Amino acid sequence: MTKAIEKESAAQKKNNTSPTVEPCSLVIFGGSGDLTRRKLLPAVYNLVIDGLLPENYSVVGIGRKSWTDDEFRRVAREGIEKFSRQSLQEDKWEEFARRLHYVSGAIDDPDMYHGLRTRIEEIEAHFDLPGHRIFYLAIPPTSFAPSCQGLQRAGLIYPPELPERVSRVIVEKPIGHDLESAKSINATIGEVFDESQIYRIDHYLGKETVQNIMVLRFANSIFEPIWNHKYIDHVQITVSEAEGLGTRATYYEEAGALRDMVQNHILQLLCLIAMEPPYSLDPDVVRNARMEVLRCLHPIKGKDVEKFTVRAQYSHGKAHDQEVPGYRREEGVKADSTTETFVALKLFIENWRWSGVPFYLRTGKAMPGRASEIAVQFKDIPEILFNTNPEARQAPNVLTLRIQPEEGMSLRIMSKIPGSRARSHPVEMDFKYGDAFDAPSPEAYERLLLDVMAGDASLFMRRDAVEASWAWITDILQGWKDHGGKWLPEYPAGTWGPVEADKLIETDGRQWRLV
Ligand code: BG6
């Protein structure tokens, strides 16, 4: 960090009124699972290294595997060595490992919770912890009910009126597979925890560059006046993944790209790009502003799915010099599977600001590269001065926010080509996070865990938002069932999706950006 940035951030820290993190225990259901090893434990470790956690804390993993504390610590160490942003430091590790514990047991076994309570109380007494508990449900939704009820019956949860003993729960996706199931999951958790204690994770909201969308829009004066239908022609959101299915067939076969990526991550990006300025940074004010966007989404129902959506599946192809089998040939996938691995949508937000502005979204697996970006394309200039030749249109201005990789943003502007003739050419003004700030960005889970510990729910999904996005998605799913189920275009792995996706945007005289 440069001296100027350090000074600035110290001054901002002084003004920061966000609550501090108090000593607490993080209790992880799914403690022997992949998410814990790859993301959660490395995230806690990084928070410790960065001095963001209080000195006093504990982590308790719960899992079916009959591990001892030491086995859990060994797995944690491997996870940190492999996946942590910062490398393992022996002196820090010793102290960190001392705070890791493991309880083995089955989530649906009521007796497990009494043992768990005894263990947590012992740990709290040993470290002199005040009894604040954060429960992380890194488990399938079918286990949410038994885990929440087990915790409640064993007296492990305190009501929200008891601020001296905080209990919070973190829930991982998928929160449902349609509106009904999402409501039922929310109701199940809601029977045990108050909404103010529930933190539904969408890890995209924890990404540094996603948080920067609000800063870009509302900490600069130049964008907001032109951020509307008068100046913006359209917006494109692309989240492409180079990887194919990997080892997640059981989950993905039932999910598909619309549920897996659009219902949560992409709609949240859309909310941040499209929302009205919140009047404060209070978590519920910000969440209300995001929620309003979901409320204004024009429904895509019935036969409209044919006009506004494209679903597709990857077939055999070559990506990065490697043969990729077609989706239906992937391990664990049905030979006649109709699960979509790609989806493209065109949608409208029915409010004053966005009236008539199309938003084009696309996401897929087995595409040519990993890239997430939002491109805001401004309207063409009038057809006078430099834009008189219909054969050589001036390229419109485009503001691109790159979420990953190479986090940053760029603005395409027209510039004069040096020389005696008045010829112009598009150039990019480029800002790269990596160049401007030399410290690597924290992982999404670091920020999100810290926020839960601090009781800041801004970056989490409220119940109404989850249900509003599911309501919109469920209409599309129903439309596909009724009108689009029989036919599923294919795209060879390693390409940008099917021709139908190109047509979706080209019919409007526009084109997908080359990402
Ligand atoms: C997850 C999806 O939520 O997000 C995965 O289930 C997807 O299918 C992943 O690969 C993408 O996250 P990221 O952070 O790698 O862009």
mmCIF file of C-alpha atoms and ligand atoms in Angstrom, residues 39 172-173 202-204 207 239-241 243-245 248 251-252 255-256 259-261 264-265 363 365 370-372 403-404 443-445, ligand 1:
data_model
loop_
_atom_site.group_PDB
_atom_site.id
_atom_site.type_symbol
_atom_site.label_atom_id
_atom_site.label_comp_id
_atom_site.label_asym_id
_atom_site.label_seq_id
_atom_site.Cartn_x
_atom_site.Cartn_y
_atom_site.Cartn_z
ATOM 1 C CA LYS A 39 -12.698 -22.162 2.279
ATOM 2 C CA GLU A 172 -25.146 -22.009 2.612
ATOM 3 C CA LYS A 173 -26.911 -22.446 -0.697
ATOM 4 C CA ASP A 202 -24.073 -15.595 -1.335
ATOM 5 C CA HIS A 203 -20.312 -15.694 -1.674
ATOM 6 C CA TYR A 204 -20.402 -13.313 -4.674
ATOM 7 C CA LYS A 207 -15.986 -10.576 -3.399
ATOM 8 C CA VAL A 239 -20.130 -15.219 -15.676
ATOM 9 C CA SER A 240 -18.268 -17.844 -17.652
ATOM 10 C CA GLU A 241 -16.476 -20.805 -16.175
ATOM 11 C CA GLU A 243 -14.350 -25.865 -15.746
ATOM 12 C CA GLY A 244 -16.915 -28.462 -16.666
ATOM 13 C CA LEU A 245 -19.003 -30.290 -14.118
ATOM 14 C CA ARG A 248 -20.678 -32.432 -8.420
ATOM 15 C CA TYR A 251 -26.124 -31.676 -7.024
ATOM 16 C CA TYR A 252 -25.783 -30.180 -10.502
ATOM 17 C CA ALA A 255 -29.840 -27.757 -10.260
ATOM 18 C CA GLY A 256 -28.579 -26.601 -13.672
ATOM 19 C CA ARG A 259 -30.632 -22.313 -10.268
ATOM 20 C CA ASP A 260 -26.916 -22.682 -9.606
ATOM 21 C CA MET A 261 -25.730 -19.255 -10.783
ATOM 22 C CA ASN A 264 -28.308 -16.118 -6.504
ATOM 23 C CA HIS A 265 -24.989 -14.702 -7.728
ATOM 24 C CA THR A 363 -23.429 -17.968 -17.640
ATOM 25 C CA LYS A 365 -19.684 -24.145 -17.658
ATOM 26 C CA ARG A 370 -13.103 -17.991 -16.423
ATOM 27 C CA ALA A 371 -14.433 -14.490 -16.443
ATOM 28 C CA SER A 372 -17.075 -12.529 -14.576
ATOM 29 C CA ILE A 403 -15.026 -9.171 -11.087
ATOM 30 C CA GLN A 404 -12.579 -11.942 -11.877
ATOM 31 C CA GLU A 443 -11.246 -14.058 -0.093
ATOM 32 C CA ALA A 444 -15.025 -13.641 -0.046
ATOM 33 C CA TYR A 445 -15.394 -16.003 2.924
HETATM 34 C C1 BG6 B 1 -21.058 -21.758 -6.844
HETATM 35 C C2 BG6 B 1 -21.658 -22.689 -7.858
HETATM 36 O O1 BG6 B 1 -22.058 -21.145 -6.075
HETATM 37 O O2 BG6 B 1 -20.307 -20.752 -7.510
HETATM 38 C C3 BG6 B 1 -20.581 -23.318 -8.721
HETATM 39 O O3 BG6 B 1 -22.378 -23.711 -7.186
HETATM 40 C C4 BG6 B 1 -19.723 -22.242 -9.346
HETATM 41 O O4 BG6 B 1 -21.142 -24.141 -9.725
HETATM 42 C C5 BG6 B 1 -19.230 -21.257 -8.284
HETATM 43 O O5 BG6 B 1 -18.616 -22.882 -9.971
HETATM 44 C C6 BG6 B 1 -18.537 -20.077 -8.932
HETATM 45 O O6 BG6 B 1 -17.923 -19.312 -7.934
HETATM 46 P P1 BG6 B 1 -16.590 -18.502 -8.246
HETATM 47 O O7 BG6 B 1 -16.322 -17.760 -6.991
HETATM 48 O O8 BG6 B 1 -15.541 -19.539 -8.576
HETATM 49 O O9 BG6 B 1 -16.902 -17.630 -9.412
#
